[in-house]
Short mmCIF file of N, CA and C in Angstrom, two decimals:
data_model
loop_
_atom_site.label_atom_id
_atom_site.label_comp_id
_atom_site.label_asym_id
_atom_site.label_seq_id
_atom_site.Cartn_x
_atom_site.Cartn_y
_atom_site.Cartn_z
N MET A 101 0.83 -1.21 0.00
CA MET A 101 0.00 0.00 0.00
C MET A 101 0.86 1.26 0.00
N ARG A 102 1.82 1.35 0.93
CA ARG A 102 2.67 2.54 1.00
C ARG A 102 3.44 2.75 -0.29
N ARG A 103 3.92 1.63 -0.87
CA ARG A 103 4.69 1.71 -2.11
C ARG A 103 3.83 2.30 -3.21
N ASP A 104 2.55 1.90 -3.26
CA ASP A 104 1.64 2.44 -4.27
C ASP A 104 1.47 3.94 -4.10
N ILE A 105 1.37 4.40 -2.87
CA ILE A 105 1.22 5.83 -2.61
C ILE A 105 2.47 6.57 -3.07
N GLU A 106 3.65 6.06 -2.71
CA GLU A 106 4.91 6.69 -3.15
C GLU A 106 4.97 6.75 -4.67
N GLU A 107 4.60 5.66 -5.32
CA GLU A 107 4.64 5.62 -6.78
C GLU A 107 3.71 6.66 -7.39
N GLN A 108 2.50 6.77 -6.87
CA GLN A 108 1.54 7.74 -7.40
C GLN A 108 2.03 9.17 -7.19
N GLU A 109 2.58 9.44 -6.02
CA GLU A 109 3.11 10.78 -5.74
C GLU A 109 4.27 11.10 -6.69
N GLN A 110 5.11 10.12 -6.93
CA GLN A 110 6.24 10.32 -7.83
C GLN A 110 5.78 10.57 -9.26
N ILE A 111 4.73 9.89 -9.69
CA ILE A 111 4.16 10.12 -11.02
C ILE A 111 3.67 11.56 -11.14
N ILE A 112 3.06 12.07 -10.09
CA ILE A 112 2.60 13.47 -10.08
C ILE A 112 3.79 14.41 -10.22
N VAL A 113 4.87 14.12 -9.49
CA VAL A 113 6.08 14.95 -9.57
C VAL A 113 6.61 14.98 -11.00
N PHE A 114 6.71 13.82 -11.63
CA PHE A 114 7.24 13.78 -12.99
C PHE A 114 6.29 14.40 -14.01
N SER A 115 5.00 14.41 -13.73
CA SER A 115 4.05 15.13 -14.58
C SER A 115 4.30 16.63 -14.48
N TRP A 116 4.54 17.11 -13.26
CA TRP A 116 4.86 18.53 -13.05
C TRP A 116 6.17 18.88 -13.76
N ILE A 117 7.17 18.03 -13.61
CA ILE A 117 8.46 18.26 -14.26
C ILE A 117 8.28 18.39 -15.77
N ALA A 118 7.52 17.48 -16.36
CA ALA A 118 7.29 17.51 -17.81
C ALA A 118 6.66 18.83 -18.26
N LEU A 119 5.79 19.38 -17.44
CA LEU A 119 5.14 20.65 -17.77
C LEU A 119 6.07 21.85 -17.66
N HIS A 120 7.19 21.70 -16.94
CA HIS A 120 8.08 22.84 -16.67
C HIS A 120 9.47 22.71 -17.28
N GLU A 121 9.69 21.68 -18.08
CA GLU A 121 11.02 21.46 -18.67
C GLU A 121 11.46 22.57 -19.62
N GLU A 122 10.55 23.16 -20.34
CA GLU A 122 10.93 24.22 -21.28
C GLU A 122 11.38 25.47 -20.53
N ARG A 123 10.72 25.77 -19.44
CA ARG A 123 11.09 26.95 -18.64
C ARG A 123 12.38 26.72 -17.87
N TYR A 124 12.57 25.50 -17.37
CA TYR A 124 13.75 25.16 -16.57
C TYR A 124 14.47 23.99 -17.24
N PRO A 125 15.44 24.26 -18.11
CA PRO A 125 16.13 23.20 -18.85
C PRO A 125 16.77 22.13 -17.95
N GLN A 126 17.13 22.49 -16.72
CA GLN A 126 17.72 21.50 -15.80
C GLN A 126 16.79 20.31 -15.61
N LEU A 127 15.50 20.56 -15.68
CA LEU A 127 14.52 19.50 -15.42
C LEU A 127 14.52 18.41 -16.49
N LYS A 128 15.09 18.70 -17.65
CA LYS A 128 15.18 17.69 -18.70
C LYS A 128 16.10 16.55 -18.29
N MET A 129 16.94 16.78 -17.29
CA MET A 129 17.90 15.78 -16.84
C MET A 129 17.47 15.07 -15.56
N VAL A 130 16.24 15.25 -15.13
CA VAL A 130 15.73 14.59 -13.92
C VAL A 130 15.28 13.18 -14.28
N TYR A 131 15.64 12.23 -13.42
CA TYR A 131 15.26 10.85 -13.70
C TYR A 131 15.04 10.06 -12.40
N HIS A 132 14.47 8.89 -12.57
CA HIS A 132 14.24 7.95 -11.48
C HIS A 132 14.99 6.67 -11.79
N CYS A 133 15.74 6.18 -10.83
CA CYS A 133 16.44 4.90 -10.98
C CYS A 133 15.60 3.86 -10.22
N PRO A 134 14.97 2.92 -10.92
CA PRO A 134 14.04 1.99 -10.26
C PRO A 134 14.75 0.92 -9.42
N ASN A 135 15.27 1.34 -8.28
CA ASN A 135 15.96 0.42 -7.38
C ASN A 135 15.02 -0.35 -6.47
N GLY A 136 13.91 0.26 -6.12
CA GLY A 136 13.03 -0.34 -5.12
C GLY A 136 12.05 -1.34 -5.72
N GLY A 137 11.17 -1.81 -4.90
CA GLY A 137 10.13 -2.72 -5.34
C GLY A 137 10.44 -4.16 -5.01
N ALA A 138 9.38 -4.94 -4.92
CA ALA A 138 9.53 -6.36 -4.60
C ALA A 138 9.93 -7.13 -5.85
N ARG A 139 10.94 -7.98 -5.70
CA ARG A 139 11.42 -8.80 -6.80
C ARG A 139 11.77 -10.17 -6.26
N ASP A 140 11.72 -11.17 -7.13
CA ASP A 140 12.14 -12.49 -6.69
C ASP A 140 13.66 -12.50 -6.53
N ALA A 141 14.18 -13.49 -5.83
CA ALA A 141 15.61 -13.56 -5.51
C ALA A 141 16.48 -13.57 -6.77
N ARG A 142 16.06 -14.27 -7.77
CA ARG A 142 16.85 -14.37 -9.01
C ARG A 142 16.97 -13.01 -9.69
N THR A 143 15.85 -12.31 -9.80
CA THR A 143 15.87 -10.97 -10.42
C THR A 143 16.69 -10.01 -9.57
N GLY A 144 16.50 -10.06 -8.24
CA GLY A 144 17.28 -9.20 -7.34
C GLY A 144 18.78 -9.42 -7.49
N ALA A 145 19.20 -10.68 -7.57
CA ALA A 145 20.62 -11.00 -7.73
C ALA A 145 21.14 -10.48 -9.06
N LYS A 146 20.36 -10.63 -10.12
CA LYS A 146 20.77 -10.14 -11.43
C LYS A 146 20.92 -8.61 -11.41
N LEU A 147 19.94 -7.92 -10.83
CA LEU A 147 20.00 -6.46 -10.77
C LEU A 147 21.21 -5.99 -9.95
N LYS A 148 21.52 -6.71 -8.89
CA LYS A 148 22.69 -6.36 -8.09
C LYS A 148 23.97 -6.49 -8.92
N ARG A 149 24.06 -7.55 -9.70
CA ARG A 149 25.22 -7.73 -10.58
C ARG A 149 25.28 -6.64 -11.64
N MET A 150 24.13 -6.09 -12.00
CA MET A 150 24.06 -5.03 -13.01
C MET A 150 24.36 -3.66 -12.42
N GLY A 151 24.52 -3.58 -11.09
CA GLY A 151 24.90 -2.31 -10.48
C GLY A 151 23.87 -1.65 -9.61
N VAL A 152 22.70 -2.26 -9.43
CA VAL A 152 21.69 -1.68 -8.53
C VAL A 152 22.25 -1.68 -7.12
N LYS A 153 22.09 -0.56 -6.43
CA LYS A 153 22.60 -0.42 -5.07
C LYS A 153 21.49 0.04 -4.13
N LYS A 154 21.51 -0.49 -2.91
CA LYS A 154 20.53 -0.12 -1.89
C LYS A 154 20.67 1.36 -1.54
N GLY A 155 19.51 2.00 -1.38
CA GLY A 155 19.50 3.35 -0.83
C GLY A 155 19.61 4.49 -1.81
N VAL A 156 19.80 4.20 -3.11
CA VAL A 156 19.91 5.28 -4.09
C VAL A 156 18.61 6.09 -4.06
N PRO A 157 18.71 7.43 -4.01
CA PRO A 157 17.50 8.26 -3.94
C PRO A 157 16.56 8.03 -5.12
N ASP A 158 15.29 8.30 -4.89
CA ASP A 158 14.25 8.04 -5.89
C ASP A 158 14.32 8.97 -7.10
N ILE A 159 14.61 10.25 -6.86
CA ILE A 159 14.60 11.23 -7.94
C ILE A 159 15.95 11.95 -7.94
N LEU A 160 16.61 11.94 -9.10
CA LEU A 160 17.95 12.50 -9.22
C LEU A 160 18.06 13.46 -10.39
N CYS A 161 18.93 14.45 -10.20
CA CYS A 161 19.26 15.39 -11.26
C CYS A 161 20.71 15.82 -11.06
N HIS A 162 21.50 15.77 -12.12
CA HIS A 162 22.92 16.11 -12.04
C HIS A 162 23.23 17.38 -12.83
N GLU A 163 22.31 18.33 -12.81
CA GLU A 163 22.47 19.60 -13.49
C GLU A 163 22.68 20.70 -12.46
N ILE A 164 23.62 21.58 -12.71
CA ILE A 164 23.90 22.69 -11.80
C ILE A 164 22.75 23.69 -11.83
N SER A 165 22.40 24.18 -10.66
CA SER A 165 21.43 25.27 -10.53
C SER A 165 21.93 26.17 -9.40
N GLY A 166 22.48 27.32 -9.77
CA GLY A 166 23.05 28.21 -8.76
C GLY A 166 24.18 27.53 -8.03
N ARG A 167 24.06 27.46 -6.71
CA ARG A 167 25.13 26.86 -5.90
C ARG A 167 25.03 25.34 -5.80
N PHE A 168 23.97 24.75 -6.34
CA PHE A 168 23.78 23.31 -6.24
C PHE A 168 24.29 22.60 -7.49
N ARG A 169 24.96 21.47 -7.29
CA ARG A 169 25.44 20.66 -8.41
C ARG A 169 24.34 19.78 -8.99
N GLY A 170 23.22 19.70 -8.31
CA GLY A 170 22.10 18.88 -8.72
C GLY A 170 21.20 18.66 -7.51
N PHE A 171 20.31 17.68 -7.60
CA PHE A 171 19.50 17.35 -6.43
C PHE A 171 19.22 15.87 -6.35
N ALA A 172 18.94 15.43 -5.13
CA ALA A 172 18.61 14.03 -4.85
C ALA A 172 17.44 14.04 -3.86
N LEU A 173 16.33 13.47 -4.26
CA LEU A 173 15.13 13.44 -3.42
C LEU A 173 14.75 12.00 -3.12
N GLU A 174 14.40 11.76 -1.88
CA GLU A 174 13.89 10.45 -1.47
C GLU A 174 12.41 10.60 -1.16
N MET A 175 11.57 9.81 -1.83
CA MET A 175 10.13 9.84 -1.59
C MET A 175 9.78 8.83 -0.51
N LYS A 176 8.93 9.24 0.41
CA LYS A 176 8.43 8.38 1.49
C LYS A 176 6.93 8.59 1.62
N SER A 177 6.28 7.66 2.27
CA SER A 177 4.86 7.83 2.56
C SER A 177 4.58 7.33 3.97
N GLY A 178 3.50 7.86 4.52
CA GLY A 178 3.11 7.44 5.87
C GLY A 178 4.21 7.71 6.88
N LYS A 179 4.49 6.71 7.69
CA LYS A 179 5.50 6.85 8.74
C LYS A 179 6.84 6.21 8.33
N ASN A 180 7.00 5.95 7.04
CA ASN A 180 8.26 5.37 6.56
C ASN A 180 9.44 6.24 6.95
N LYS A 181 10.52 5.60 7.31
CA LYS A 181 11.75 6.29 7.69
C LYS A 181 12.85 5.92 6.70
N LEU A 182 13.89 6.73 6.68
CA LEU A 182 15.04 6.43 5.84
C LEU A 182 15.77 5.20 6.35
N THR A 183 16.28 4.41 5.43
CA THR A 183 17.14 3.29 5.81
C THR A 183 18.55 3.83 6.02
N LYS A 184 19.39 3.02 6.62
CA LYS A 184 20.79 3.39 6.81
C LYS A 184 21.43 3.75 5.48
N GLU A 185 21.19 2.94 4.45
CA GLU A 185 21.77 3.18 3.14
C GLU A 185 21.25 4.48 2.52
N GLN A 186 19.98 4.76 2.69
CA GLN A 186 19.42 6.01 2.16
C GLN A 186 20.05 7.22 2.83
N LYS A 187 20.24 7.14 4.14
CA LYS A 187 20.91 8.23 4.86
C LYS A 187 22.32 8.45 4.34
N GLU A 188 23.04 7.35 4.10
CA GLU A 188 24.41 7.45 3.60
C GLU A 188 24.46 8.10 2.21
N TRP A 189 23.56 7.68 1.32
CA TRP A 189 23.52 8.27 -0.02
C TRP A 189 23.21 9.76 0.05
N LEU A 190 22.19 10.14 0.83
CA LEU A 190 21.83 11.55 0.91
C LEU A 190 22.96 12.38 1.50
N LYS A 191 23.64 11.86 2.52
CA LYS A 191 24.76 12.59 3.11
C LYS A 191 25.86 12.79 2.07
N ARG A 192 26.14 11.76 1.30
CA ARG A 192 27.18 11.87 0.27
C ARG A 192 26.80 12.92 -0.77
N PHE A 193 25.53 12.96 -1.17
CA PHE A 193 25.10 13.97 -2.12
C PHE A 193 25.23 15.38 -1.52
N VAL A 194 24.89 15.54 -0.26
CA VAL A 194 25.08 16.84 0.40
C VAL A 194 26.56 17.23 0.36
N ASP A 195 27.43 16.29 0.70
CA ASP A 195 28.87 16.54 0.69
C ASP A 195 29.36 16.96 -0.69
N LEU A 196 28.70 16.48 -1.74
CA LEU A 196 29.08 16.81 -3.11
C LEU A 196 28.47 18.12 -3.61
N GLY A 197 27.64 18.76 -2.76
CA GLY A 197 27.04 20.04 -3.14
C GLY A 197 25.66 19.96 -3.75
N TYR A 198 24.99 18.84 -3.54
CA TYR A 198 23.63 18.67 -4.05
C TYR A 198 22.60 19.17 -3.05
N TYR A 199 21.46 19.58 -3.58
CA TYR A 199 20.29 19.86 -2.75
C TYR A 199 19.64 18.50 -2.50
N THR A 200 19.32 18.19 -1.25
CA THR A 200 18.66 16.93 -0.93
C THR A 200 17.45 17.18 -0.05
N ASP A 201 16.51 16.25 -0.12
CA ASP A 201 15.34 16.35 0.74
C ASP A 201 14.65 14.99 0.82
N ILE A 202 13.86 14.83 1.87
CA ILE A 202 13.00 13.66 2.04
C ILE A 202 11.59 14.20 1.90
N CYS A 203 10.82 13.66 0.96
CA CYS A 203 9.52 14.22 0.63
C CYS A 203 8.42 13.18 0.86
N TYR A 204 7.39 13.59 1.57
CA TYR A 204 6.27 12.70 1.89
C TYR A 204 5.05 12.93 1.00
N SER A 205 5.21 13.77 -0.01
CA SER A 205 4.12 14.01 -0.96
C SER A 205 4.69 14.63 -2.22
N ALA A 206 3.89 14.60 -3.27
CA ALA A 206 4.29 15.27 -4.51
C ALA A 206 4.47 16.75 -4.26
N GLU A 207 3.59 17.33 -3.47
CA GLU A 207 3.68 18.76 -3.17
C GLU A 207 5.02 19.11 -2.51
N GLU A 208 5.45 18.30 -1.55
CA GLU A 208 6.75 18.54 -0.91
C GLU A 208 7.89 18.40 -1.90
N ALA A 209 7.81 17.41 -2.77
CA ALA A 209 8.87 17.20 -3.76
C ALA A 209 8.94 18.36 -4.75
N ILE A 210 7.81 18.84 -5.18
CA ILE A 210 7.77 19.97 -6.11
C ILE A 210 8.34 21.22 -5.43
N CYS A 211 8.01 21.43 -4.17
CA CYS A 211 8.58 22.57 -3.43
C CYS A 211 10.10 22.43 -3.32
N ALA A 212 10.58 21.22 -3.09
CA ALA A 212 12.03 20.97 -3.00
C ALA A 212 12.70 21.27 -4.33
N ILE A 213 12.08 20.85 -5.41
CA ILE A 213 12.64 21.11 -6.74
C ILE A 213 12.68 22.61 -7.02
N LYS A 214 11.66 23.32 -6.59
CA LYS A 214 11.64 24.78 -6.76
C LYS A 214 12.77 25.43 -5.97
N GLU A 215 13.07 24.92 -4.78
CA GLU A 215 14.20 25.44 -4.00
C GLU A 215 15.51 25.21 -4.72
N TYR A 216 15.67 24.02 -5.27
CA TYR A 216 16.86 23.72 -6.07
C TYR A 216 16.97 24.68 -7.24
N LEU A 217 15.88 24.94 -7.93
CA LEU A 217 15.89 25.81 -9.09
C LEU A 217 16.25 27.25 -8.74
N LYS A 218 15.95 27.66 -7.50
CA LYS A 218 16.34 29.01 -7.04
C LYS A 218 17.85 29.12 -6.89
N GLY A 219 18.52 27.95 -6.74
CA GLY A 219 19.97 27.93 -6.61
C GLY A 219 20.41 28.29 -5.23
#
């Protein structure tokens, strides 16, 4: 259930991004790396061999905007908390000069992206 909510909120975020890409060219480089989700052991092992890593943020952008080198957002729903790996990834992105945030709704994620765009 929570995963479905996160997915729907993320779809809303990417719909907003698509509407604003012409005004903000940085948004053309925003993407989602599908690391999460339930998978059988065989598929999980294959994805791990292909480079999938635990904790990678849900929404990423590697385009400079003002003082930020990009942004990394982690989507959550309900009372979900960050995992150890998610905390490590977000800290590393902060250390690299990225804007980071944990967002519990599409509205929060869009506000975070707007902050990044302000530079």
